[in-house]
Amino acid sequence: MIEKLIADLHSHTLASTHAYSTIYENTLTAREKGLKILAMTDHGPQLADSADILHFKNSVKAIPDTVNGVIVLKGMEANFLPGGKTDCPPRVYRSLDLVLCGFHRGAMESQDRDANTDIVLKAIQSGSIDVVAHPGDPNYPKDLEAIVRCAAEYGVAIEINAASGAGSRVGSNEFCLETARLCKKYHTTVSVGSDSHFMSNIGNLRHAIDIINEAGIPEELIINTSVSRTLDFALHRGHPHVETYFRYLENQL
């Protein structure tokens, strides 16, 4: 049974203008809740209220590796686009630490189940995303088994989103549980995030943890369970900047 996780791998700041806190405020809450890692994953530039691509390109240089004692992964919640493309260009993908990708109104309207599934499968196979964000969203029907199986094959993580069905994306619960059970079946890597849009929600992962425990997902599949597991995942996905966090940790010993 999972009781606590050390990383929140999905959060938003004022750069997504429908969110309301700063990186500094978010890390304060993360520290108070005992988190070691917080991923800053603001929405990709395809959404009208998101930051320009320069914001993401500059984040690795401008933001310290740790803020308030918490490792800050510089990332993006990119948008699935027609043809399995995303709004995170390859050069930006490599420079960041973690790239989630999800369906969002304003970036792409829902297609039929087969079309939505094909978009996700092509994005996974392209090597341009690390985590499929909130796959249980009922507004974008998809073949969850095909997606989870493909993610396992290509080393991409599937997110269990703590906000889905607990205030966001109403009707997600049954699909989130189905997704979790499929992750166990196919030994697919799992990522957990609060999807916080305000600082007080940082680290509120209980809803996702309950789903994980109900599905019986073993600890070794969940990248949030240790600092090394989280960083190893990001490094092996092709994000070289993650090496700096390992050096930071070595200096703390």
Short mmCIF file of C-alpha atoms in Angstrom, two decimals:
data_model
loop_
_atom_site.label_atom_id
_atom_site.label_comp_id
_atom_site.label_asym_id
_atom_site.label_seq_id
_atom_site.Cartn_x
_atom_site.Cartn_y
_atom_site.Cartn_z
CA MET A 1 0.00 0.00 0.00
CA ILE A 2 1.25 3.45 -0.92
CA GLU A 3 0.77 6.01 1.85
CA LYS A 4 2.85 8.99 0.75
CA LEU A 5 4.70 10.23 -2.32
CA ILE A 6 7.75 12.51 -2.38
CA ALA A 7 7.04 14.29 -5.67
CA ASP A 8 4.17 16.20 -7.23
CA LEU A 9 4.74 15.95 -10.98
CA HIS A 10 1.95 18.16 -12.30
CA SER A 11 1.49 21.77 -11.18
CA HIS A 12 0.71 25.18 -12.63
CA THR A 13 1.82 28.73 -11.93
CA LEU A 14 0.77 32.21 -13.00
CA ALA A 15 2.32 31.46 -16.39
CA SER A 16 -0.90 29.56 -17.06
CA THR A 17 -3.14 32.52 -16.45
CA HIS A 18 -6.02 30.40 -15.19
CA ALA A 19 -3.71 29.42 -12.29
CA TYR A 20 -3.03 31.74 -9.38
CA SER A 21 0.28 31.09 -7.60
CA THR A 22 4.00 31.61 -8.20
CA ILE A 23 6.78 29.02 -8.26
CA TYR A 24 7.99 30.43 -4.95
CA GLU A 25 4.57 30.02 -3.33
CA ASN A 26 4.13 26.53 -4.73
CA THR A 27 7.49 25.37 -3.38
CA LEU A 28 6.69 26.76 0.06
CA THR A 29 3.63 24.52 0.18
CA ALA A 30 5.61 21.60 -1.24
CA ARG A 31 8.19 21.96 1.53
CA GLU A 32 5.50 22.20 4.21
CA LYS A 33 3.98 18.94 2.93
CA GLY A 34 7.31 17.12 2.89
CA LEU A 35 7.77 16.94 -0.87
CA LYS A 36 11.28 16.67 -2.26
CA ILE A 37 10.42 17.37 -5.91
CA LEU A 38 7.89 19.62 -7.63
CA ALA A 39 7.44 19.64 -11.40
CA MET A 40 6.45 22.99 -12.87
CA THR A 41 4.31 22.00 -15.85
CA ASP A 42 2.49 25.02 -17.20
CA HIS A 43 0.28 24.64 -20.24
CA GLY A 44 1.89 24.61 -23.67
CA PRO A 45 1.65 27.63 -25.98
CA GLN A 46 -1.23 26.29 -28.08
CA LEU A 47 -3.64 27.43 -25.35
CA ALA A 48 -4.55 31.10 -25.55
CA ASP A 49 -3.86 31.80 -21.87
CA SER A 50 -0.50 30.05 -21.74
CA ALA A 51 3.04 31.38 -21.94
CA ASP A 52 5.08 31.88 -25.09
CA ILE A 53 7.52 29.12 -26.01
CA LEU A 54 10.36 31.40 -24.83
CA HIS A 55 9.04 31.03 -21.27
CA PHE A 56 9.76 27.30 -21.40
CA LYS A 57 13.09 27.64 -23.20
CA ASN A 58 14.32 30.10 -20.59
CA SER A 59 13.05 28.24 -17.52
CA VAL A 60 16.04 25.92 -17.17
CA LYS A 61 18.43 28.89 -17.15
CA ALA A 62 16.35 31.29 -15.08
CA ILE A 63 14.96 29.07 -12.30
CA PRO A 64 17.32 27.62 -9.67
CA ASP A 65 17.57 23.86 -9.35
CA THR A 66 16.05 24.13 -5.87
CA VAL A 67 13.64 26.71 -4.48
CA ASN A 68 12.84 26.67 -0.76
CA GLY A 69 14.73 23.41 -0.51
CA VAL A 70 12.58 21.65 -3.11
CA ILE A 71 13.96 20.39 -6.44
CA VAL A 72 12.04 22.14 -9.21
CA LEU A 73 11.74 20.21 -12.46
CA LYS A 74 11.21 22.57 -15.36
CA GLY A 75 8.54 21.12 -17.56
CA MET A 76 5.44 21.62 -19.65
CA GLU A 77 1.97 20.19 -19.96
CA ALA A 78 1.93 20.14 -23.73
CA ASN A 79 -1.17 19.73 -25.86
CA PHE A 80 -2.03 16.83 -28.14
CA LEU A 81 -2.58 18.10 -31.67
CA PRO A 82 -3.87 16.45 -34.85
CA GLY A 83 -1.58 13.81 -36.30
CA GLY A 84 -0.03 12.98 -32.94
CA LYS A 85 1.95 16.19 -32.81
CA THR A 86 2.36 18.43 -29.75
CA ASP A 87 3.10 22.11 -29.14
CA CYS A 88 6.46 21.31 -27.52
CA PRO A 89 9.12 21.52 -30.25
CA PRO A 90 11.86 18.84 -30.14
CA ARG A 91 14.59 21.30 -29.14
CA VAL A 92 12.48 22.51 -26.23
CA TYR A 93 11.51 18.98 -25.22
CA ARG A 94 15.15 18.00 -24.80
CA SER A 95 16.03 21.16 -22.85
CA LEU A 96 13.24 20.64 -20.30
CA ASP A 97 13.17 18.08 -17.47
CA LEU A 98 9.70 16.59 -17.90
CA VAL A 99 7.01 16.92 -20.58
CA LEU A 100 3.43 15.88 -19.89
CA CYS A 101 0.88 15.93 -22.68
CA GLY A 102 -2.90 16.00 -22.55
CA PHE A 103 -6.04 16.91 -24.43
CA HIS A 104 -7.37 20.39 -23.67
CA ARG A 105 -10.27 22.39 -25.00
CA GLY A 106 -8.88 25.39 -26.81
CA ALA A 107 -6.01 23.38 -28.27
CA MET A 108 -7.97 20.61 -29.99
CA GLU A 109 -11.59 19.60 -29.95
CA SER A 110 -12.44 16.00 -29.16
CA GLN A 111 -12.51 13.63 -32.09
CA ASP A 112 -14.04 10.16 -32.08
CA ARG A 113 -12.55 7.39 -29.94
CA ASP A 114 -10.36 5.95 -32.68
CA ALA A 115 -9.01 9.34 -33.74
CA ASN A 116 -8.21 10.38 -30.17
CA THR A 117 -6.47 7.06 -29.56
CA ASP A 118 -4.43 7.35 -32.74
CA ILE A 119 -3.23 10.84 -31.74
CA VAL A 120 -1.99 9.61 -28.36
CA LEU A 121 -0.33 6.49 -29.80
CA LYS A 122 1.54 8.51 -32.41
CA ALA A 123 2.72 11.02 -29.79
CA ILE A 124 3.99 8.21 -27.55
CA GLN A 125 5.77 6.53 -30.44
CA SER A 126 7.36 9.81 -31.56
CA GLY A 127 9.43 10.14 -28.39
CA SER A 128 8.17 13.70 -27.85
CA ILE A 129 6.34 13.20 -24.53
CA ASP A 130 7.20 11.62 -21.17
CA VAL A 131 3.80 11.37 -19.47
CA VAL A 132 0.25 11.03 -20.81
CA ALA A 133 -1.67 13.53 -18.67
CA HIS A 134 -5.14 12.78 -17.26
CA PRO A 135 -5.92 9.95 -19.73
CA GLY A 136 -9.18 9.22 -17.92
CA ASP A 137 -10.80 12.43 -19.15
CA PRO A 138 -14.23 11.32 -20.43
CA ASN A 139 -14.47 14.38 -22.69
CA TYR A 140 -11.87 12.75 -24.96
CA PRO A 141 -12.87 9.06 -25.28
CA LYS A 142 -10.01 6.74 -26.16
CA ASP A 143 -8.89 3.11 -26.12
CA LEU A 144 -7.17 3.12 -22.73
CA GLU A 145 -5.82 -0.41 -23.07
CA ALA A 146 -4.09 0.34 -26.36
CA ILE A 147 -2.57 3.52 -24.89
CA VAL A 148 -1.34 1.90 -21.66
CA ARG A 149 0.13 -1.03 -23.59
CA CYS A 150 1.91 1.32 -26.01
CA ALA A 151 3.23 3.47 -23.15
CA ALA A 152 4.75 0.39 -21.53
CA GLU A 153 6.47 -0.52 -24.80
CA TYR A 154 7.95 2.96 -25.31
CA GLY A 155 8.84 3.78 -21.70
CA VAL A 156 6.29 6.58 -21.35
CA ALA A 157 4.49 7.08 -18.04
CA ILE A 158 0.74 7.18 -17.56
CA GLU A 159 -0.54 9.82 -15.15
CA ILE A 160 -2.99 9.16 -12.36
CA ASN A 161 -4.25 12.70 -11.94
CA ALA A 162 -5.37 13.57 -8.41
CA ALA A 163 -7.75 16.28 -9.65
CA SER A 164 -9.59 14.10 -12.15
CA GLY A 165 -12.92 13.20 -10.64
CA ALA A 166 -12.12 15.22 -7.54
CA GLY A 167 -13.13 18.64 -8.81
CA SER A 168 -11.95 18.47 -12.43
CA ARG A 169 -13.03 16.44 -15.44
CA VAL A 170 -16.27 15.20 -13.90
CA GLY A 171 -16.93 11.55 -14.66
CA SER A 172 -13.25 10.56 -14.70
CA ASN A 173 -13.20 8.21 -11.71
CA GLU A 174 -14.18 4.97 -13.42
CA PHE A 175 -11.77 5.65 -16.28
CA CYS A 176 -8.93 6.55 -13.90
CA LEU A 177 -9.43 3.27 -12.05
CA GLU A 178 -9.55 1.36 -15.33
CA THR A 179 -6.34 3.07 -16.39
CA ALA A 180 -4.64 2.18 -13.12
CA ARG A 181 -5.64 -1.47 -13.42
CA LEU A 182 -4.29 -1.56 -16.96
CA CYS A 183 -1.00 -0.05 -15.75
CA LYS A 184 -0.69 -2.92 -13.30
CA LYS A 185 -1.56 -5.45 -16.01
CA TYR A 186 1.04 -4.16 -18.48
CA HIS A 187 3.66 -3.04 -15.91
CA THR A 188 3.41 0.51 -17.20
CA THR A 189 5.22 3.32 -15.40
CA VAL A 190 2.92 5.61 -13.42
CA SER A 191 3.27 9.30 -12.63
CA VAL A 192 1.14 11.14 -10.07
CA GLY A 193 0.32 14.84 -10.00
CA SER A 194 -2.01 17.18 -8.17
CA ASP A 195 -2.69 19.31 -11.27
CA SER A 196 -2.65 22.19 -8.80
CA HIS A 197 -3.74 25.62 -9.98
CA PHE A 198 -3.32 27.23 -6.54
CA MET A 199 -0.61 26.75 -3.96
CA SER A 200 -2.78 25.14 -1.27
CA ASN A 201 -3.45 22.19 -3.58
CA ILE A 202 0.22 21.36 -4.15
CA GLY A 203 0.89 17.83 -2.91
CA ASN A 204 -2.80 16.93 -2.56
CA LEU A 205 -2.34 13.48 -4.06
CA ARG A 206 -4.70 11.45 -1.84
CA HIS A 207 -7.34 10.83 -4.52
CA ALA A 208 -4.72 9.43 -6.89
CA ILE A 209 -3.10 7.34 -4.14
CA ASP A 210 -6.47 5.78 -3.31
CA ILE A 211 -6.95 4.80 -6.97
CA ILE A 212 -3.44 3.36 -7.13
CA ASN A 213 -4.02 1.29 -4.01
CA GLU A 214 -7.40 0.06 -5.18
CA ALA A 215 -5.83 -1.06 -8.45
CA GLY A 216 -2.93 -2.73 -6.60
CA ILE A 217 -0.15 -0.96 -8.51
CA PRO A 218 3.22 -1.93 -6.98
CA GLU A 219 5.55 0.77 -5.68
CA GLU A 220 8.26 0.04 -8.23
CA LEU A 221 6.02 1.23 -11.09
CA ILE A 222 5.40 4.66 -9.53
CA ILE A 223 8.07 7.25 -10.25
CA ASN A 224 6.99 9.54 -7.38
CA THR A 225 8.07 7.10 -4.67
CA SER A 226 11.73 8.19 -4.43
CA VAL A 227 13.93 11.04 -5.59
CA SER A 228 16.22 8.72 -7.52
CA ARG A 229 13.30 6.99 -9.25
CA THR A 230 11.85 10.32 -10.37
CA LEU A 231 15.15 11.68 -11.64
CA ASP A 232 16.20 8.41 -13.27
CA PHE A 233 12.96 8.36 -15.24
CA ALA A 234 13.48 11.90 -16.53
CA LEU A 235 17.13 11.30 -17.36
CA HIS A 236 16.42 8.10 -19.26
CA ARG A 237 13.72 9.90 -21.22
CA GLY A 238 16.45 12.09 -22.73
CA HIS A 239 16.57 15.22 -20.55
CA PRO A 240 20.27 15.91 -19.89
CA HIS A 241 19.70 18.85 -17.53
CA VAL A 242 18.49 16.34 -14.93
CA GLU A 243 22.16 15.49 -14.30
CA THR A 244 22.44 18.79 -12.39
CA TYR A 245 19.96 17.55 -9.78
CA PHE A 246 22.03 14.43 -9.18
CA ARG A 247 25.10 16.64 -8.66
CA TYR A 248 23.13 18.78 -6.22
CA LEU A 249 22.13 15.69 -4.25
CA GLU A 250 25.73 14.43 -4.18
CA ASN A 251 26.83 17.77 -2.69
CA GLN A 252 24.26 17.40 0.08
CA LEU A 253 25.75 14.10 1.27
#
